[in-house]
Amino acid sequence: MADRRPACNGLGQATPSPLSQGGPYRWPGGTAVSGDIVRPHFSSFRRRFAARQAVVGTFIKTPTTHATEIFGALGYDFVVIDEEHAPIDRAMTDVMLLAARAGNLAGIVRVSSDDPAKILSCLDCGAAGVLVPHVATVEKARAVAAAARYRGGRRGYSGSSRAGAYGGTPVWSLVDEQDASVCAIAMIEDPEALDHIDAIAAVDGIHGVFIGRGDLTVALGAKSSADASVKGAVVRIIAAAKKAAKPICVMVASAAEAKDFADLGASAFIISSDQGQMRRAAAQTLADFKNLVQTTDGLHVSRQ
């Protein structure tokens, strides 16, 4: 998690940069500073995720860079840019990933499908990883893993993108760096995935699983995610992830819910979304304001 340090301006490294010594610009993967937040460099996300370090993120559904900048300044570890359920195209994803890098937080993209071209475009734009929906078969898990890596995979090569420092990274350095840092997370959200969950979780190149309780609730016809059928599916997914020694990511509504999942083995937590957090804060502010201006007879005083 992020540590507090004396405020600084902009983004700087906690260790000397080769750039300051006249060498090529390469991040060392250590700590970095954004505002008054100090945390590991965004490129270390997969290592931290795999080590089961607690990491906290949120979905970004508003097609703008500002929310990403705000969450970075606050000290979140990652954001998930939501191409699946929000009006975000490749051009917008590109600048949102730039904002994530500027704020030193990992930019993960929830792609709209498992199309290798979708995965490739996000990784070329500099995503720290991809969150892939509806990974319901072993074959799909293997295809996702292959699309996200060069060696032993099928990721198309280009050194001219942001991921390759716009041509500044030698071919095999780029291959090694990307294969060591890109994170592919499979969303388990279909009942049929449960029949193959052990094999899906064990696929080499799938670096973790996300438990999609919302889709599972709808697909199972449950009244809520608290129903026994959904809880049973969650237990099966967690057991498979543990068996395969893969980290578990889950969306939570509160710190208390996160603690419950942490006790079960989860270590990566997505808290709502930029829209959800804005709506909640705005609703609370409005309620507080109405209470402030409410008269004794229950009427509200106009402040116009």
Short mmCIF file of C-alpha atoms in Angstrom, two decimals:
data_model
loop_
_atom_site.label_atom_id
_atom_site.label_comp_id
_atom_site.label_asym_id
_atom_site.label_seq_id
_atom_site.Cartn_x
_atom_site.Cartn_y
_atom_site.Cartn_z
CA MET A 1 0.00 0.00 0.00
CA ALA A 2 1.06 3.61 -0.40
CA ASP A 3 3.08 5.44 2.25
CA ARG A 4 2.90 9.12 3.06
CA ARG A 5 5.99 11.25 2.53
CA PRO A 6 6.61 15.00 2.51
CA ALA A 7 4.88 16.54 -0.48
CA CYS A 8 6.76 16.96 -3.70
CA ASN A 9 5.87 18.39 -7.08
CA GLY A 10 5.25 16.07 -9.99
CA LEU A 11 6.50 12.52 -10.35
CA GLY A 12 9.98 11.61 -9.22
CA GLN A 13 11.90 8.48 -8.37
CA ALA A 14 13.03 7.54 -4.91
CA THR A 15 16.25 6.14 -6.39
CA PRO A 16 18.59 7.76 -8.92
CA SER A 17 17.43 7.47 -12.52
CA PRO A 18 19.72 6.44 -15.37
CA LEU A 19 18.30 9.49 -17.12
CA SER A 20 20.00 11.75 -14.58
CA GLN A 21 23.26 9.99 -15.36
CA GLY A 22 22.94 10.54 -19.10
CA GLY A 23 21.77 7.02 -19.87
CA PRO A 24 18.56 5.83 -21.54
CA TYR A 25 15.34 6.40 -19.64
CA ARG A 26 14.46 3.16 -17.85
CA TRP A 27 12.31 2.83 -14.76
CA PRO A 28 14.06 0.67 -12.13
CA GLY A 29 10.79 -0.74 -10.82
CA GLY A 30 11.35 0.70 -7.35
CA THR A 31 9.36 3.32 -5.49
CA ALA A 32 8.13 6.50 -7.11
CA VAL A 33 6.51 9.66 -5.87
CA SER A 34 3.28 11.29 -7.04
CA GLY A 35 2.18 14.31 -5.06
CA ASP A 36 2.77 13.26 -1.44
CA ILE A 37 2.23 9.55 -2.13
CA VAL A 38 5.11 7.08 -2.24
CA ARG A 39 4.45 3.57 -3.49
CA PRO A 40 6.11 0.93 -5.68
CA HIS A 41 6.40 1.77 -9.35
CA PHE A 42 3.36 0.86 -11.44
CA SER A 43 5.35 -1.72 -13.41
CA SER A 44 5.65 -3.82 -10.24
CA PHE A 45 1.88 -4.44 -10.08
CA ARG A 46 2.04 -8.06 -11.28
CA ARG A 47 4.80 -8.90 -8.83
CA ARG A 48 2.84 -7.39 -5.94
CA PHE A 49 -0.38 -9.06 -7.09
CA ALA A 50 1.33 -12.46 -7.36
CA ALA A 51 2.87 -12.00 -3.92
CA ARG A 52 -0.63 -11.48 -2.46
CA GLN A 53 0.18 -7.98 -1.31
CA ALA A 54 -3.00 -6.04 -0.59
CA VAL A 55 -3.75 -3.74 -3.53
CA VAL A 56 -6.73 -1.44 -3.92
CA GLY A 57 -8.25 -0.11 -7.13
CA THR A 58 -11.47 1.09 -8.72
CA PHE A 59 -13.21 0.89 -12.09
CA ILE A 60 -13.00 3.97 -14.29
CA LYS A 61 -16.15 4.36 -16.37
CA THR A 62 -16.04 8.06 -17.24
CA PRO A 63 -14.18 8.71 -20.51
CA THR A 64 -11.80 11.32 -19.15
CA THR A 65 -8.32 11.41 -17.64
CA HIS A 66 -9.34 13.35 -14.55
CA ALA A 67 -10.72 10.52 -12.43
CA THR A 68 -7.58 8.48 -13.04
CA GLU A 69 -5.41 11.40 -11.96
CA ILE A 70 -7.46 11.84 -8.79
CA PHE A 71 -7.23 8.19 -7.76
CA GLY A 72 -3.51 8.24 -8.42
CA ALA A 73 -3.04 11.31 -6.24
CA LEU A 74 -5.07 9.69 -3.46
CA GLY A 75 -2.78 6.65 -3.39
CA TYR A 76 -4.80 3.90 -5.05
CA ASP A 77 -2.66 1.08 -6.42
CA PHE A 78 -4.49 0.57 -9.71
CA VAL A 79 -7.46 1.55 -11.84
CA VAL A 80 -9.44 -0.65 -14.20
CA ILE A 81 -10.37 1.25 -17.35
CA ASP A 82 -13.70 -0.26 -18.34
CA GLU A 83 -14.00 -0.76 -22.09
CA GLU A 84 -16.65 -3.46 -21.58
CA HIS A 85 -19.37 -1.48 -19.81
CA ALA A 86 -18.45 2.16 -20.47
CA PRO A 87 -18.23 4.35 -23.62
CA ILE A 88 -14.44 4.20 -23.83
CA ASP A 89 -12.66 3.65 -27.15
CA ARG A 90 -9.00 2.98 -27.94
CA ALA A 91 -8.07 6.66 -28.25
CA MET A 92 -9.56 7.41 -24.84
CA THR A 93 -7.95 4.35 -23.30
CA ASP A 94 -4.62 5.57 -24.62
CA VAL A 95 -4.77 8.92 -22.82
CA MET A 96 -6.25 7.37 -19.67
CA LEU A 97 -3.29 5.01 -19.52
CA LEU A 98 -1.01 8.00 -19.92
CA ALA A 99 -2.77 9.60 -16.92
CA ALA A 100 -2.28 6.40 -14.94
CA ARG A 101 1.44 6.41 -15.66
CA ALA A 102 1.67 10.08 -14.74
CA GLY A 103 0.06 9.27 -11.39
CA ASN A 104 2.19 6.14 -10.86
CA LEU A 105 -0.66 3.70 -10.57
CA ALA A 106 -1.13 0.57 -12.61
CA GLY A 107 -3.55 0.97 -15.50
CA ILE A 108 -5.47 -2.26 -16.06
CA VAL A 109 -7.99 -2.43 -18.92
CA ARG A 110 -11.14 -4.49 -18.78
CA VAL A 111 -11.35 -5.28 -22.47
CA SER A 112 -14.71 -5.57 -24.17
CA SER A 113 -13.93 -9.09 -25.40
CA ASP A 114 -11.15 -11.67 -25.46
CA ASP A 115 -10.27 -10.69 -29.05
CA PRO A 116 -6.44 -10.80 -29.26
CA ALA A 117 -6.50 -7.52 -31.18
CA LYS A 118 -8.27 -5.84 -28.24
CA ILE A 119 -5.72 -7.18 -25.79
CA LEU A 120 -2.83 -6.17 -28.06
CA SER A 121 -4.03 -2.58 -28.47
CA CYS A 122 -4.30 -2.07 -24.72
CA LEU A 123 -0.87 -3.53 -24.02
CA ASP A 124 0.73 -1.47 -26.79
CA CYS A 125 -0.82 1.64 -25.22
CA GLY A 126 1.04 0.78 -22.02
CA ALA A 127 -1.50 -1.10 -19.91
CA ALA A 128 -0.04 -2.89 -16.91
CA GLY A 129 -2.47 -5.69 -17.62
CA VAL A 130 -5.86 -6.77 -18.88
CA LEU A 131 -8.98 -7.99 -17.11
CA VAL A 132 -10.73 -10.31 -19.54
CA PRO A 133 -14.46 -11.05 -19.17
CA HIS A 134 -16.22 -14.40 -19.48
CA VAL A 135 -13.24 -16.75 -19.37
CA ALA A 136 -15.41 -19.85 -19.12
CA THR A 137 -13.22 -22.53 -20.74
CA VAL A 138 -9.64 -23.73 -20.55
CA GLU A 139 -9.24 -22.99 -24.27
CA LYS A 140 -10.27 -19.37 -23.76
CA ALA A 141 -7.91 -19.02 -20.79
CA ARG A 142 -5.03 -20.33 -22.89
CA ALA A 143 -5.90 -17.94 -25.72
CA VAL A 144 -5.95 -14.98 -23.33
CA ALA A 145 -2.57 -15.96 -21.89
CA ALA A 146 -1.11 -16.32 -25.38
CA ALA A 147 -2.44 -12.93 -26.50
CA ALA A 148 -0.81 -11.21 -23.52
CA ARG A 149 2.75 -12.46 -23.94
CA TYR A 150 5.50 -12.76 -26.52
CA ARG A 151 7.58 -15.80 -25.54
CA GLY A 152 5.43 -18.90 -25.69
CA GLY A 153 2.51 -16.75 -26.77
CA ARG A 154 1.08 -14.93 -29.76
CA ARG A 155 1.32 -11.24 -28.90
CA GLY A 156 2.12 -9.20 -31.98
CA TYR A 157 5.36 -7.23 -31.72
CA SER A 158 5.78 -3.49 -32.11
CA GLY A 159 8.46 -1.40 -30.47
CA SER A 160 7.02 1.90 -31.67
CA SER A 161 4.19 2.13 -29.12
CA ARG A 162 4.21 3.57 -25.60
CA ALA A 163 4.99 0.11 -24.25
CA GLY A 164 8.21 0.16 -26.26
CA ALA A 165 9.10 3.74 -25.31
CA TYR A 166 8.30 4.78 -28.90
CA GLY A 167 11.19 2.84 -30.35
CA GLY A 168 13.55 3.47 -27.45
CA THR A 169 13.63 -0.09 -26.14
CA PRO A 170 15.69 -2.83 -27.81
CA VAL A 171 13.59 -5.70 -29.16
CA TRP A 172 14.51 -8.40 -26.66
CA SER A 173 14.61 -6.00 -23.73
CA LEU A 174 11.03 -5.06 -24.53
CA VAL A 175 10.02 -8.71 -24.87
CA ASP A 176 11.58 -9.62 -21.53
CA GLU A 177 10.21 -6.58 -19.69
CA GLN A 178 6.68 -6.99 -20.97
CA ASP A 179 6.57 -10.73 -20.40
CA ALA A 180 7.77 -10.17 -16.84
CA SER A 181 5.30 -7.41 -15.99
CA VAL A 182 2.07 -7.67 -18.02
CA CYS A 183 -0.72 -9.13 -15.91
CA ALA A 184 -3.57 -11.20 -17.40
CA ILE A 185 -6.53 -11.65 -15.07
CA ALA A 186 -9.41 -13.95 -15.95
CA MET A 187 -12.94 -12.96 -14.96
CA ILE A 188 -14.87 -15.98 -13.72
CA GLU A 189 -18.51 -15.02 -14.07
CA ASP A 190 -20.27 -17.86 -15.92
CA PRO A 191 -21.76 -20.98 -14.31
CA GLU A 192 -20.14 -23.17 -16.99
CA ALA A 193 -16.73 -21.91 -15.90
CA LEU A 194 -17.26 -23.63 -12.57
CA ASP A 195 -17.13 -27.02 -14.28
CA HIS A 196 -13.56 -26.28 -15.41
CA ILE A 197 -12.42 -23.86 -12.75
CA ASP A 198 -9.43 -25.87 -11.50
CA ALA A 199 -8.01 -26.20 -15.02
CA ILE A 200 -8.75 -22.54 -15.89
CA ALA A 201 -7.00 -21.24 -12.79
CA ALA A 202 -3.99 -23.47 -13.47
CA VAL A 203 -3.34 -22.13 -16.98
CA ASP A 204 0.19 -20.77 -17.28
CA GLY A 205 0.02 -17.08 -18.17
CA ILE A 206 -3.21 -16.44 -16.29
CA HIS A 207 -1.85 -14.47 -13.36
CA GLY A 208 -4.97 -14.27 -11.24
CA VAL A 209 -8.74 -14.60 -11.17
CA PHE A 210 -11.47 -12.05 -10.65
CA ILE A 211 -14.72 -13.28 -9.12
CA GLY A 212 -17.61 -11.77 -11.09
CA ARG A 213 -20.37 -12.00 -8.51
CA GLY A 214 -22.74 -9.73 -10.42
CA ASP A 215 -22.82 -11.86 -13.56
CA LEU A 216 -22.91 -15.05 -11.51
CA THR A 217 -25.90 -13.74 -9.57
CA VAL A 218 -27.83 -12.99 -12.77
CA ALA A 219 -26.78 -16.19 -14.55
CA LEU A 220 -27.75 -18.34 -11.56
CA GLY A 221 -31.08 -16.56 -11.18
CA ALA A 222 -30.26 -15.63 -7.60
CA LYS A 223 -31.93 -12.79 -5.73
CA SER A 224 -28.58 -11.34 -4.66
CA SER A 225 -24.92 -12.20 -4.32
CA ALA A 226 -25.70 -13.27 -0.75
CA ASP A 227 -27.68 -16.30 -2.01
CA ALA A 228 -26.31 -19.74 -1.29
CA SER A 229 -25.81 -20.55 -4.98
CA VAL A 230 -23.57 -17.53 -5.51
CA LYS A 231 -21.68 -18.08 -2.27
CA GLY A 232 -21.10 -21.69 -3.30
CA ALA A 233 -19.69 -20.55 -6.65
CA VAL A 234 -17.41 -18.06 -4.88
CA VAL A 235 -16.08 -20.78 -2.59
CA ARG A 236 -15.31 -23.02 -5.58
CA ILE A 237 -13.47 -20.23 -7.40
CA ILE A 238 -11.41 -19.33 -4.34
CA ALA A 239 -10.52 -22.98 -3.75
CA ALA A 240 -9.35 -23.37 -7.35
CA ALA A 241 -7.26 -20.19 -7.21
CA LYS A 242 -5.61 -21.31 -4.00
CA LYS A 243 -4.90 -24.75 -5.45
CA ALA A 244 -3.21 -23.13 -8.46
CA ALA A 245 -1.40 -20.60 -6.22
CA LYS A 246 -3.06 -17.71 -8.08
CA PRO A 247 -4.16 -14.45 -6.43
CA ILE A 248 -7.82 -13.50 -6.12
CA CYS A 249 -9.38 -10.17 -7.05
CA VAL A 250 -12.92 -9.19 -6.08
CA MET A 251 -15.14 -6.11 -6.25
CA VAL A 252 -16.31 -4.98 -2.81
CA ALA A 253 -18.72 -2.39 -1.49
CA SER A 254 -16.93 -1.61 1.76
CA ALA A 255 -13.84 -2.18 3.86
CA ALA A 256 -15.83 -4.61 6.00
CA GLU A 257 -16.70 -6.70 2.95
CA ALA A 258 -13.07 -6.55 1.83
CA LYS A 259 -12.00 -7.93 5.21
CA ASP A 260 -14.40 -10.86 4.83
CA PHE A 261 -12.91 -11.69 1.43
CA ALA A 262 -9.38 -11.16 2.70
CA ASP A 263 -10.09 -13.77 5.36
CA LEU A 264 -11.07 -16.13 2.53
CA GLY A 265 -7.85 -15.42 0.62
CA ALA A 266 -8.51 -12.41 -1.61
CA SER A 267 -5.79 -9.76 -1.80
CA ALA A 268 -6.83 -7.41 -4.63
CA PHE A 269 -9.91 -5.27 -4.13
CA ILE A 270 -11.84 -3.13 -6.61
CA ILE A 271 -13.92 -0.54 -4.77
CA SER A 272 -16.93 0.48 -6.82
CA SER A 273 -16.13 2.86 -9.72
CA ASP A 274 -15.46 6.54 -10.28
CA GLN A 275 -19.16 6.99 -11.05
CA GLY A 276 -20.27 4.94 -8.07
CA GLN A 277 -18.02 6.79 -5.65
CA MET A 278 -19.08 10.16 -7.06
CA ARG A 279 -22.76 9.23 -6.79
CA ARG A 280 -22.36 8.06 -3.20
CA ALA A 281 -20.45 11.19 -2.17
CA ALA A 282 -22.88 13.48 -4.01
CA ALA A 283 -25.88 11.80 -2.38
CA GLN A 284 -24.35 12.17 1.07
CA THR A 285 -23.48 15.82 0.44
CA LEU A 286 -27.04 16.54 -0.72
CA ALA A 287 -28.51 14.81 2.32
CA ASP A 288 -26.20 16.77 4.62
CA PHE A 289 -27.15 20.04 2.91
CA LYS A 290 -30.88 19.34 3.19
CA ASN A 291 -30.49 18.59 6.88
CA LEU A 292 -28.57 21.85 7.30
CA VAL A 293 -31.20 24.09 5.75
CA GLN A 294 -34.26 22.22 6.99
CA THR A 295 -36.59 24.39 9.09
CA THR A 296 -38.39 23.23 12.21
CA ASP A 297 -41.65 22.73 10.32
CA GLY A 298 -39.99 20.32 7.90
CA LEU A 299 -39.86 22.71 4.94
CA HIS A 300 -36.66 23.46 3.09
CA VAL A 301 -35.49 27.04 2.88
CA SER A 302 -34.63 28.27 -0.60
CA ARG A 303 -31.11 29.69 -0.79
CA GLN A 304 -31.59 31.34 -4.19
#
